[in-house]
Amino acid sequence: MSIYLLLEEPKTDKPEYTKKILMLQVGVIIKTIQQISPNVYDDEIQALGLPIDLTVSLQDKSTLGAIFSEIKRSGLLKEQACNAFILSTYALTSDEFTKGLIIQAKIILAASTLIKLDNYYGVIKRALDAIRLLFTDKFCASLLPELPDFALDNSSLIKELMLLKNKGRYGSHHLTSIIALLKNYHNKAPRYYPRNIKRKAGTGSNPKRPDYAPAEPAYMSDKDEDNLTEFTISPLENDENDINIDDLEHIADQQSAKRFFAINLIAPDEVMHSLSLQNQLAKAAANNIFRREKQLACEYRQLTRFEITCLVEHCMSYVEADNNCAYLLTCLLIGKNIEEIKYNNHSLVIKDNGPFKNQPVWLYKPSLPEHKVDTPLETLLNRSIGKVIMSLPKQLTSALSKLLTTTIDLIQIKDSVQCIIDTINKEKHTRLTLPRIINYLSYFMNSKGVDATEIALLLGKSIQQEPGCSYYQVNVGQLLQLHQKFVKNVLGNTNQLFANEINQPTEITVGSQLQVKSDTLANMFALLQDRLSVLRNMKWSALEEFHNIYTIYILYMLNLSTGHRPVRHPYETLNCFDFNAGTLYISDKEVRSSLSARVIALPKTAIDQLIFYKAHLTNILSFITNIKIETGKQIQNALTAEGPLFFFLNDLNFIAVTPANLDVYSRDILPLKLNWHRHFMRTWLRKNRIHGHLVDGWMGHISSGGDALGRYSGICMADLKGIATVINTLLVDELKIKAQAPWSSQ
């Protein structure tokens, strides 16, 4: 086995130099683990096939960082997974560097073993990406010191990683991919062989349809995601281990489809590429639905109300005498496992004042982007300064105080909790398991139609998977009320268990840190309107300033109306707008695994403004064409939908609207991150009682139901037109925005 099967061909300015640096760094990595564990990994190291004359010398971290940055700028971090993984130690401090090399060495040894087997490329690639993110992502920096010693034997290392993952630290989801790689490496996973299928004898004639067997893919995707297994028609030979097809069909009928099939085609490269993207989209949608399957209201694997009642009655009967019953009840009420409760004990407090005096309370602050700005700009924003609060019954105070203040054997607690669950299952014929009990809070909220973003913020789980969490700012009391409704539903409305008054200040919020104040936006649009009024009837010398401010004014209005992401050539061409139907086609985030294109309805004010903008382009076309022919052609293309609709002017030269250019031209108007409008609108729409799944569809987020206007979606255009009507009231009544007339100087 050669290390060259893991390393990708460098795509840098100096590929040979990059390859040399990579090989030297591999030598440094392997030499490190040889020093830590001599003679332990000799066979695996020899199998790497490193050159005999390899000169091992410690690489300068600045050199590694420069090559890593070049790969990152090229957008090849996913494609160059192994190269980026090897270079990622540049981001480590001097104290962390040796530990990082040992981690890399164990991963390389595992990857070099599994790469020889079929169907493990995806496992390897995900683990390499996970290590790279742990080293380079500043948000995961707190997890790195807690990682165990990777020089341990595989069995002990896997156990340590599992314990760390269960603590629920930020970034611990990356450990899943690492554990999967190490488990396969530890088990020396065998080569995958397909199973043959035949019809049971005596049940009728053989089916006329052909059998199917896995074959090599017809093409290999050059994108980030793993390829789907392609299928071709081929005859199969009988085998002693044949499986009865009737039994297999029965099993398949009881399961959700998890794989999509494609036919082995002979077609041009562009068709193959298109099919590859379609397959990846189908896989992403299927994985998303499967991930959400546990939260379906009709999902039989979830616990029933009867089972929860049996659990609560048993725990409440023994809660004073048995602390383990209190721990089990806590897992149910806050949706956390015992490890998370114990190791995040800074989040669990016993309140000594306020509305929850002498009650245990779970407090935590969601880990979200800070969006730091200069001090003078702080007055423009509403910052989130609160914490998520989940209150617990007073009966749990004694047991949880003991958990916080004393050293307790978690393994013994887990065994005792499992005994309680087994006892209830035996007596009441229930199907209780600890994971089902922990997941019941999320399932209950989802079945009651609670916004998935609010569920994620409340539980502190799936925040990275719910994109709305980064844009949404919600009142602390609102989340607390959601949780108290759940607790009251489970335990009953008893004065002994709950505070009668919440008394949470309404201005305390959690979530997005980039919430612009409504007054700020109203004042900004008023100033822009005044400036446009002054410039509109001036001489042609003021045209350029008028056009640039006019463009920013319209873009800000449309961004608030549509939630469009800041991209190059926003709103593309006039063909994206349907003025008769009042709709807009948006394609602002085409990625390899999902499609975010959508059609939304436009507010009336935005439509009126676009009509004015078309007239503006017509008015300035002749004047600019006489001075700058090329710029005139660009404006003509904008009017005929053959070129970008929006642009800036600099000395009457055509300047494309890109995020960088928009940031420059708007810096003196509103010097904030360009997606401030998405933060503002997500929060504003939820405050105005637009349901979360409608807001996700409007913003282009794929929710649990998939694409907002997909085949099986319950959302229709009437819902989006309702959103447009509500947004129009925001523009006109709250922000005092008016459609501005075009340039009119003669």
XYZ file of C-alpha atoms in Angstrom:
746
model
C 0.000 0.000 0.000
C 1.415 3.382 -0.976
C 0.793 6.724 0.633
C 0.271 8.061 -2.900
C -3.205 6.467 -2.951
C -4.212 8.834 -0.155
C -2.536 12.016 -1.364
C -4.267 13.941 -4.125
C -2.436 15.546 -7.036
C -1.696 19.099 -5.820
C -3.483 21.856 -7.739
C -1.265 24.764 -6.780
C 1.072 27.137 -8.579
C 4.036 24.840 -7.766
C 2.681 21.263 -7.681
C 6.088 19.553 -7.445
C 7.143 21.773 -4.550
C 3.797 21.170 -2.823
C 4.138 17.396 -3.260
C 7.614 17.510 -1.730
C 6.374 19.492 1.273
C 3.478 17.052 1.744
C 5.768 14.020 1.680
C 8.166 15.632 4.143
C 5.275 16.444 6.465
C 4.033 12.836 6.251
C 7.507 11.772 7.311
C 7.346 14.121 10.301
C 3.958 12.673 11.263
C 5.074 9.035 11.032
C 8.351 9.718 12.859
C 6.359 11.265 15.716
C 4.258 8.155 16.339
C 7.349 5.931 15.999
C 8.924 7.833 18.867
C 5.782 7.641 21.003
C 4.973 3.948 20.322
C 8.107 2.210 18.972
C 7.588 -1.110 17.163
C 3.790 -0.947 17.606
C 2.822 0.236 14.142
C 5.791 -1.088 12.157
C 3.655 -3.136 9.745
C 1.278 -0.275 9.008
C 4.137 2.205 8.559
C 5.945 -0.139 6.191
C 2.715 -0.548 4.205
C 2.628 3.203 3.577
C 5.398 2.766 1.032
C 7.307 5.890 1.995
C 10.474 6.507 -0.048
C 13.569 4.989 1.555
C 15.568 8.174 1.012
C 12.880 10.404 2.532
C 14.541 13.180 4.499
C 12.440 13.994 7.544
C 12.675 17.554 8.808
C 10.203 19.656 10.768
C 8.342 21.903 8.391
C 7.928 25.604 9.015
C 4.286 26.181 9.981
C 4.181 29.314 7.851
C 5.030 27.180 4.795
C 2.218 24.755 5.607
C -0.152 27.660 6.210
C 0.705 29.306 2.891
C -0.033 26.124 0.904
C -3.216 25.509 2.928
C -4.398 29.063 2.213
C -3.750 28.577 -1.506
C -5.888 25.410 -1.514
C -8.601 27.187 0.472
C -8.668 30.194 -1.862
C -9.105 27.838 -4.809
C -12.153 26.260 -3.143
C -10.512 22.813 -3.169
C -10.573 21.930 0.543
C -13.082 19.132 -0.062
C -11.463 17.898 -3.263
C -7.974 17.969 -1.688
C -9.147 16.393 1.579
C -5.957 14.484 2.443
C -3.594 17.298 1.434
C -5.571 19.830 3.481
C -5.634 17.392 6.403
C -1.833 17.029 6.389
C -1.272 20.790 6.143
C -3.843 21.702 8.826
C -1.340 21.536 11.709
C -0.215 25.026 10.705
C -3.101 26.387 12.809
C -1.958 24.651 16.023
C 0.010 26.339 18.769
C 3.443 25.098 19.812
C 1.941 23.218 22.771
C -0.627 21.503 20.542
C 1.672 20.697 17.629
C 3.035 17.341 18.838
C -0.430 16.194 19.898
C -1.744 17.138 16.468
C 0.983 15.101 14.739
C 0.085 12.016 16.803
C -3.590 12.448 15.894
C -2.679 12.743 12.218
C -0.444 9.672 12.410
C -3.198 7.437 13.808
C -5.658 8.692 11.193
C -3.169 8.126 8.337
C -2.498 4.564 9.502
C -6.221 3.834 9.697
C -6.920 5.452 6.330
C -4.077 3.615 4.588
C -5.544 0.302 5.781
C -9.152 1.012 4.807
C -8.323 2.568 1.426
C -7.457 -0.948 0.216
C -11.076 -2.033 0.847
C -14.199 -1.186 -1.119
C -16.782 1.380 0.013
C -14.613 3.083 2.657
C -13.531 6.175 0.748
C -16.418 8.188 2.192
C -15.574 7.096 5.747
C -11.945 8.132 5.236
C -12.772 11.449 3.615
C -15.221 12.477 6.348
C -12.679 11.667 9.057
C -9.959 13.695 7.306
C -12.316 16.662 6.994
C -13.298 16.334 10.665
C -9.673 16.459 11.879
C -8.927 19.375 9.582
C -11.893 21.322 11.006
C -10.914 20.533 14.605
C -7.457 21.994 13.910
C -8.461 25.073 11.900
C -11.960 26.054 13.091
C -11.654 28.590 15.894
C -15.051 27.557 17.264
C -13.727 24.007 17.872
C -10.566 25.196 19.636
C -11.994 24.400 23.087
C -12.504 20.748 22.110
C -8.911 20.097 21.024
C -7.330 20.054 24.539
C -9.934 17.507 25.663
C -9.098 14.999 22.933
C -7.554 11.802 24.357
C -4.053 10.559 23.554
C -4.273 9.035 20.071
C -1.265 6.833 20.854
C -3.608 4.661 22.947
C -4.676 1.293 21.623
C -7.681 1.484 19.320
C -10.217 0.035 21.756
C -9.325 2.458 24.567
C -9.138 5.400 22.172
C -12.620 4.708 20.791
C -14.071 4.510 24.319
C -12.452 7.829 25.284
C -13.767 9.517 22.144
C -17.275 8.167 22.781
C -17.226 9.593 26.313
C -16.059 12.974 25.001
C -18.739 12.978 22.311
C -21.467 12.300 24.900
C -20.433 15.392 26.843
C -22.041 17.488 24.113
C -19.201 19.985 23.688
C -19.317 22.409 20.772
C -17.890 20.669 17.706
C -18.277 17.183 19.197
C -20.332 16.146 16.152
C -17.009 15.976 14.271
C -16.015 13.068 16.513
C -18.657 10.853 14.892
C -16.670 10.614 11.655
C -13.403 9.994 13.512
C -14.951 7.236 15.642
C -16.415 5.571 12.541
C -12.979 5.455 10.888
C -11.256 4.068 13.980
C -13.945 1.425 14.543
C -13.545 0.136 10.997
C -9.764 0.199 11.395
C -9.981 -1.645 14.714
C -12.313 -4.294 13.288
C -10.152 -4.730 10.155
C -13.356 -4.434 8.113
C -13.604 -7.093 5.344
C -14.060 -6.416 1.685
C -17.707 -5.939 0.729
C -19.275 -8.668 -1.370
C -22.857 -8.463 -2.718
C -25.422 -11.057 -1.690
C -27.248 -13.089 -4.297
C -31.027 -13.358 -4.294
C -33.245 -16.125 -5.606
C -36.897 -17.054 -5.545
C -37.984 -19.706 -3.024
C -38.593 -23.084 -4.673
C -42.230 -24.060 -5.076
C -43.654 -20.523 -4.918
C -44.212 -20.133 -8.638
C -42.182 -19.569 -11.744
C -39.081 -17.454 -11.674
C -39.728 -13.779 -12.275
C -39.127 -12.550 -15.802
C -37.442 -9.400 -14.590
C -33.631 -9.513 -14.379
C -31.741 -9.485 -11.107
C -29.611 -6.525 -10.122
C -26.094 -6.483 -8.800
C -23.781 -3.607 -7.854
C -21.387 -2.653 -10.631
C -18.645 -0.084 -10.959
C -19.917 3.489 -11.379
C -20.385 4.649 -14.946
C -18.600 7.865 -14.039
C -16.797 9.403 -11.134
C -17.988 12.706 -9.744
C -15.401 15.395 -9.202
C -17.474 17.056 -6.510
C -17.236 16.988 -2.741
C -19.924 14.418 -1.916
C -19.483 10.672 -2.060
C -20.713 9.014 -5.229
C -23.845 6.931 -5.198
C -23.541 3.265 -6.121
C -24.670 2.831 -9.715
C -26.541 -0.258 -10.819
C -26.456 -2.196 -14.074
C -28.322 -5.276 -15.275
C -26.198 -8.403 -15.080
C -26.775 -12.156 -14.603
C -25.995 -13.707 -11.237
C -24.701 -17.145 -10.400
C -26.283 -19.303 -7.700
C -24.539 -19.446 -4.360
C -24.931 -21.448 -1.183
C -25.622 -18.274 0.787
C -28.529 -17.167 -1.405
C -31.290 -15.250 0.361
C -34.974 -15.903 -0.161
C -36.381 -13.037 -2.214
C -39.812 -13.185 -0.555
C -38.306 -12.637 2.889
C -36.121 -9.841 1.563
C -39.080 -8.110 -0.074
C -41.016 -8.285 3.179
C -38.137 -6.633 5.025
C -37.741 -3.970 2.341
C -41.448 -3.125 2.480
C -41.082 -2.191 6.146
C -38.194 0.210 5.583
C -37.814 3.685 4.137
C -35.936 3.993 0.883
C -32.353 5.037 1.647
C -30.706 4.661 -1.761
C -31.481 5.942 -5.206
C -30.809 3.839 -8.295
C -29.388 4.974 -11.594
C -28.930 3.158 -14.885
C -25.505 2.686 -16.449
C -25.718 5.057 -19.418
C -23.457 5.894 -22.309
C -23.781 9.642 -22.685
C -21.717 12.817 -23.197
C -19.719 14.182 -20.289
C -22.107 17.080 -19.708
C -25.026 14.640 -19.345
C -23.029 12.525 -16.922
C -22.162 15.636 -14.930
C -25.822 16.681 -14.825
C -26.885 13.214 -13.674
C -24.209 13.296 -11.004
C -25.558 16.547 -9.585
C -29.118 15.200 -9.701
C -28.066 12.057 -7.840
C -26.281 14.102 -5.212
C -29.354 16.286 -4.776
C -31.534 13.197 -4.399
C -29.137 11.754 -1.847
C -29.058 15.002 0.147
C -32.856 15.184 0.195
C -33.134 11.524 1.225
C -30.592 11.949 4.022
C -32.375 15.059 5.255
C -35.736 13.275 5.367
C -34.205 10.225 7.030
C -32.540 12.415 9.672
C -35.907 13.978 10.468
C -37.788 10.696 10.405
C -37.561 10.322 14.171
C -39.591 13.504 14.647
C -42.610 12.526 12.556
C -45.812 12.685 14.575
C -46.814 9.202 13.370
C -43.385 7.598 13.834
C -43.913 4.330 15.722
C -40.412 4.377 17.189
C -41.306 7.399 19.309
C -42.792 6.944 22.747
C -46.548 7.142 23.190
C -48.368 9.229 25.782
C -49.167 6.042 27.715
C -45.496 5.098 27.909
C -44.514 8.575 29.083
C -47.276 8.475 31.710
C -45.984 5.137 33.011
C -42.459 6.556 33.208
C -43.514 9.758 34.997
C -45.762 7.958 37.498
C -42.980 5.568 38.460
C -40.315 8.282 38.750
C -42.536 10.669 40.735
C -43.424 7.864 43.151
C -39.771 7.212 44.023
C -38.174 10.587 43.291
C -37.628 11.416 46.991
C -36.149 8.013 47.833
C -34.183 7.188 44.682
C -31.951 9.835 43.104
C -31.730 7.771 39.931
C -35.438 8.375 39.316
C -34.722 12.098 39.564
C -31.888 11.795 37.043
C -34.113 9.880 34.622
C -36.868 12.474 34.972
C -34.328 15.241 34.312
C -33.241 13.510 31.085
C -36.872 13.522 29.963
C -37.576 17.157 30.869
C -34.511 18.821 29.315
C -33.661 16.337 26.541
C -30.082 15.695 27.734
C -28.271 12.487 28.566
C -26.649 11.923 31.942
C -23.132 12.714 30.681
C -24.264 16.093 29.331
C -25.951 16.947 32.620
C -22.901 15.981 34.670
C -20.131 17.442 32.511
C -22.052 20.637 31.726
C -22.771 21.252 35.401
C -22.072 24.955 34.905
C -25.375 25.034 32.996
C -27.351 23.373 35.801
C -27.892 25.709 38.766
C -30.153 25.907 41.806
C -31.686 29.391 41.783
C -31.597 31.237 45.107
C -33.731 34.187 44.005
C -36.199 35.323 41.375
C -39.264 33.502 40.074
C -37.531 30.098 40.242
C -36.200 30.357 43.776
C -35.019 26.999 45.162
C -35.709 25.313 41.825
C -33.143 23.667 39.546
C -32.738 25.542 36.271
C -30.844 24.671 33.088
C -29.096 27.762 31.684
C -26.941 27.975 28.586
C -25.987 30.450 25.872
C -26.142 29.128 22.278
C -22.813 29.144 20.471
C -23.464 31.393 17.470
C -21.400 33.911 15.437
C -20.610 37.064 17.418
C -20.607 39.519 14.474
C -18.251 41.979 16.133
C -18.502 45.598 14.979
C -16.821 48.859 15.885
C -18.052 50.421 19.119
C -19.945 53.334 17.459
C -21.988 50.820 15.440
C -23.218 48.997 18.548
C -25.995 51.573 18.888
C -27.442 50.387 15.558
C -27.950 46.810 16.771
C -30.065 44.867 19.227
C -27.624 42.419 20.809
C -28.569 39.064 22.341
C -27.440 39.058 25.973
C -29.708 36.396 27.478
C -29.483 32.669 28.082
C -31.903 29.870 27.330
C -33.785 28.887 30.500
C -35.452 25.548 31.245
C -36.925 25.240 34.749
C -37.326 21.912 36.546
C -39.635 20.753 39.380
C -38.631 21.448 42.982
C -38.756 17.711 43.754
C -35.541 17.293 41.741
C -33.578 19.871 43.749
C -32.046 17.498 46.295
C -30.903 14.873 43.793
C -29.481 17.410 41.329
C -27.659 19.262 44.122
C -25.927 15.996 44.980
C -25.036 15.484 41.322
C -23.432 18.934 41.199
C -21.532 18.846 44.482
C -20.288 15.267 44.858
C -18.221 12.816 42.859
C -20.547 10.202 41.390
C -19.799 7.115 39.328
C -21.583 7.791 36.034
C -21.366 4.164 34.947
C -23.170 3.096 38.106
C -25.829 5.765 37.573
C -26.397 4.667 33.981
C -26.743 1.044 35.082
C -29.241 2.026 37.780
C -31.240 4.138 35.338
C -31.319 1.242 32.895
C -32.639 -1.031 35.665
C -35.484 1.430 36.285
C -36.327 1.458 32.581
C -36.256 -2.347 32.426
C -38.548 -2.568 35.457
C -41.136 -0.246 33.892
C -40.978 -2.085 30.570
C -41.536 -5.412 32.292
C -44.425 -4.231 34.466
C -46.225 -2.005 31.938
C -45.210 -3.715 28.659
C -43.712 -0.466 27.325
C -40.832 0.175 24.903
C -38.848 2.691 26.930
C -35.201 3.298 26.101
C -32.980 6.138 27.275
C -32.448 7.594 23.750
C -36.223 7.620 23.158
C -36.795 9.312 26.501
C -34.191 11.987 25.707
C -35.628 12.579 22.224
C -39.233 12.899 23.442
C -38.965 16.650 24.126
C -37.886 17.353 20.546
C -40.528 14.971 19.180
C -43.272 16.573 21.290
C -42.341 20.099 20.165
C -42.187 19.054 16.533
C -45.571 17.301 16.694
C -47.121 20.496 18.121
C -45.863 22.557 15.171
C -43.151 24.493 17.024
C -40.605 26.229 14.795
C -37.652 23.869 14.232
C -35.283 26.792 14.854
C -36.820 27.443 18.266
C -36.521 23.731 19.115
C -32.827 23.781 18.171
C -32.170 26.920 20.248
C -34.069 25.494 23.219
C -32.234 22.179 23.249
C -28.841 23.403 22.070
C -28.735 20.542 19.575
C -28.716 20.641 15.780
C -27.877 24.364 15.856
C -25.417 23.839 13.013
C -27.983 21.799 11.050
C -30.720 24.437 11.473
C -29.513 27.432 9.431
C -32.282 29.616 10.838
C -30.570 29.635 14.252
C -27.885 32.015 13.004
C -30.485 34.519 11.762
C -33.162 34.327 14.451
C -33.342 36.409 17.631
C -36.015 35.217 20.040
C -37.181 36.334 23.462
C -35.952 34.223 26.376
C -39.417 34.168 27.914
C -40.917 32.775 24.705
C -38.607 29.746 24.785
C -39.223 29.333 28.511
C -42.975 29.268 27.968
C -42.580 26.592 25.279
C -40.632 24.440 27.715
C -43.053 25.013 30.586
C -45.963 23.969 28.372
C -44.118 20.725 27.694
C -43.377 20.111 31.378
C -46.969 20.864 32.360
C -48.201 18.528 29.644
C -45.986 15.734 30.934
C -46.275 16.238 34.703
C -49.524 18.158 35.061
C -50.184 21.732 36.159
C -49.236 21.640 39.860
C -48.313 24.700 41.888
C -45.667 22.678 43.696
C -43.773 22.198 40.465
C -43.897 25.549 38.698
C -43.457 29.234 39.301
C -46.708 31.112 38.759
C -44.933 34.180 37.424
C -42.203 34.101 34.795
C -41.347 37.807 35.037
C -38.719 37.663 32.292
C -37.859 41.084 30.807
C -39.055 41.156 27.209
C -35.857 42.791 25.944
C -33.667 39.828 26.930
C -33.108 37.664 23.863
C -30.942 34.839 22.542
C -29.842 34.027 19.009
C -28.641 36.326 16.246
C -26.121 39.041 17.115
C -26.725 41.031 13.908
C -30.205 42.434 14.528
C -30.489 45.953 13.121
C -32.978 48.193 14.915
C -36.099 49.184 12.989
C -35.461 52.857 13.800
C -31.997 52.562 12.261
C -33.427 51.264 8.986
C -36.203 53.855 8.907
C -33.684 56.683 9.386
C -31.353 55.221 6.748
C -34.068 54.993 4.090
C -35.265 58.513 4.946
C -31.752 59.908 4.419
C -31.395 58.053 1.108
C -34.763 59.388 -0.070
C -33.743 62.949 0.788
C -30.440 62.602 -1.051
C -32.109 61.132 -4.142
C -34.620 63.993 -4.182
C -31.771 66.511 -4.217
C -29.794 64.751 -6.956
C -32.709 63.799 -9.212
C -33.192 67.154 -10.904
C -29.575 68.273 -10.970
C -27.393 68.393 -14.050
C -25.835 65.345 -15.687
C -22.738 65.746 -13.526
C -24.756 64.302 -10.620
C -25.926 61.262 -12.603
C -23.238 58.902 -11.358
C -23.837 59.639 -7.671
C -27.604 59.434 -8.170
C -27.363 56.085 -9.952
C -25.125 54.499 -7.308
C -27.318 55.633 -4.409
C -30.423 54.650 -6.381
C -28.988 51.167 -6.947
C -28.173 50.697 -3.257
C -31.637 51.948 -2.275
C -33.331 49.443 -4.593
C -31.057 46.570 -3.551
C -31.774 47.233 0.126
C -35.509 47.340 -0.580
C -35.429 44.135 -2.628
C -33.260 42.384 -0.052
C -35.820 43.121 2.645
C -38.579 41.996 0.270
C -36.969 38.709 -0.773
C -34.249 37.693 1.703
C -31.802 37.379 -1.208
C -28.290 36.333 -0.226
C -25.401 38.729 -1.009
C -23.978 37.214 -4.196
C -22.421 38.317 -7.473
C -25.006 39.849 -9.836
C -27.961 39.712 -7.413
C -31.357 39.273 -9.091
C -29.469 38.349 -12.262
C -31.560 39.681 -15.198
C -35.008 41.107 -15.857
C -36.168 37.654 -16.951
C -36.118 36.569 -13.306
C -39.041 38.927 -12.608
C -42.644 38.267 -13.619
C -44.313 41.663 -13.329
C -47.747 40.328 -14.243
C -47.739 37.597 -11.591
C -45.685 39.640 -9.129
C -43.114 36.885 -8.597
C -39.338 36.516 -8.644
C -37.103 33.534 -9.414
C -34.123 33.433 -7.039
C -31.059 31.236 -7.479
C -28.637 32.565 -4.882
C -26.919 29.472 -3.477
C -26.172 26.693 -5.924
C -24.075 24.123 -4.064
C -23.063 20.589 -4.831
C -25.451 18.825 -2.479
C -28.609 20.934 -2.609
C -30.559 23.338 -4.771
C -31.812 26.528 -3.144
C -33.500 28.076 -6.198
C -37.017 29.229 -5.393
C -39.906 31.379 -6.590
C -41.346 33.961 -4.195
C -43.973 36.683 -4.376
C -42.944 40.345 -4.382
C -44.514 43.139 -2.291
C -46.354 45.798 -4.282
C -43.861 48.514 -3.295
C -40.968 46.462 -4.689
C -42.785 45.916 -8.005
C -43.458 49.645 -8.329
C -39.790 50.375 -7.631
C -38.618 47.931 -10.316
C -40.858 49.617 -12.892
C -39.249 52.947 -11.964
C -35.788 51.374 -12.296
C -36.526 50.201 -15.843
C -37.544 53.758 -16.699
C -34.333 55.018 -15.079
C -32.173 52.800 -17.309
C -34.077 53.985 -20.370
C -33.595 57.642 -19.374
C -29.809 57.380 -18.960
C -29.130 55.044 -21.900
C -28.704 57.656 -24.656
C -26.554 60.025 -22.606
C -24.125 57.333 -21.437
C -23.959 55.644 -24.865
C -22.743 58.916 -26.404
C -19.875 59.054 -23.906
C -19.083 55.397 -23.134
C -20.216 53.019 -25.859
C -19.307 49.888 -23.894
C -21.219 51.054 -20.827
C -24.175 51.894 -23.055
C -24.140 48.352 -24.432
C -24.171 46.974 -20.882
C -27.203 49.107 -20.024
C -28.937 47.982 -23.220
C -28.226 44.371 -22.249
C -29.746 44.997 -18.831
C -32.941 46.308 -20.462
C -33.153 43.324 -22.831
C -32.386 40.776 -20.068
C -29.117 39.807 -21.756
C -26.904 41.170 -18.980
C -26.877 41.925 -15.240
C -29.779 44.067 -14.096
C -27.948 46.045 -11.403
C -24.567 47.771 -11.615
C -22.581 50.729 -10.323
C -20.923 53.532 -12.291
C -17.378 54.810 -11.803
C -16.326 57.492 -14.287
C -19.257 56.119 -16.303
C -17.570 52.709 -16.425
C -19.736 49.666 -15.756
C -18.980 48.162 -12.298
C -20.573 44.792 -11.541
C -22.455 44.339 -8.277
C -20.410 41.864 -6.252
C -20.261 41.426 -2.473
C -16.893 43.204 -2.393
C -18.068 46.140 -4.545
C -21.363 46.455 -2.685
C -19.457 46.552 0.589
C -17.321 49.428 -0.725
C -20.214 51.499 -2.096
C -22.424 50.984 0.988
C -19.700 51.453 3.607
C -20.706 55.064 4.269
C -24.398 54.158 4.409
C -24.651 51.037 6.594
C -21.221 49.516 7.377
C -22.454 46.097 8.496
C -22.160 42.596 7.079
C -24.096 42.374 3.845
C -26.540 39.723 5.075
C -27.920 41.921 7.866
C -31.301 41.930 6.120
C -31.649 38.133 6.457
C -31.153 38.405 10.221
C -33.663 41.244 10.425
C -36.329 39.589 8.269
C -36.117 36.121 9.864
C -36.778 37.649 13.272
C -39.367 40.165 12.066
C -41.428 37.567 10.182
C -41.559 35.245 13.194
C -42.598 38.149 15.428
C -45.438 38.777 12.997
C -46.640 35.178 13.321
C -45.379 33.795 10.033
C -44.806 30.092 10.665
C -41.238 28.864 10.795
C -41.460 26.478 7.830
C -42.841 29.301 5.650
C -39.979 31.578 6.709
C -37.450 28.824 5.942
C -38.934 28.406 2.467
C -38.908 32.164 1.897
C -35.229 32.353 2.906
C -34.203 29.342 0.809
C -33.508 26.996 3.721
C -34.310 23.309 3.237
C -36.474 22.278 6.191
C -37.661 18.869 7.382
C -40.131 18.658 4.500
C -37.436 19.302 1.908
C -37.707 22.036 -0.724
C -40.355 24.632 0.167
C -42.164 24.257 -3.168
C -41.182 20.660 -3.873
C -43.495 17.918 -5.079
C -44.586 16.845 -1.605
C -44.533 20.243 0.080
C -47.660 21.622 1.704
C -46.648 25.211 0.905
C -48.322 26.946 -2.021
C -47.894 30.285 -3.772
C -50.811 31.707 -1.782
C -48.693 31.326 1.379
C -45.827 33.240 -0.219
C -48.181 35.977 -1.414
C -49.404 36.277 2.155
C -45.809 36.823 3.263
C -45.386 39.483 0.541
C -48.462 41.319 1.845
C -47.087 41.306 5.390
C -43.674 42.525 4.176
C -45.333 45.365 2.270
C -46.747 46.655 5.566
C -43.212 46.601 6.970
C -41.850 48.603 4.039
C -44.628 51.181 3.922
C -45.896 51.548 7.492
C -42.905 50.739 9.695
C -39.865 51.707 7.612
C -41.630 54.444 5.574
C -40.113 53.189 2.319
C -41.514 54.604 -0.915
C -40.844 53.729 -4.534
C -38.414 56.387 -5.787
C -38.868 58.001 -9.197
C -36.092 57.646 -11.822
C -33.506 60.169 -13.006
C -35.268 62.976 -14.808
C -32.677 65.652 -15.639
C -32.795 67.010 -19.191
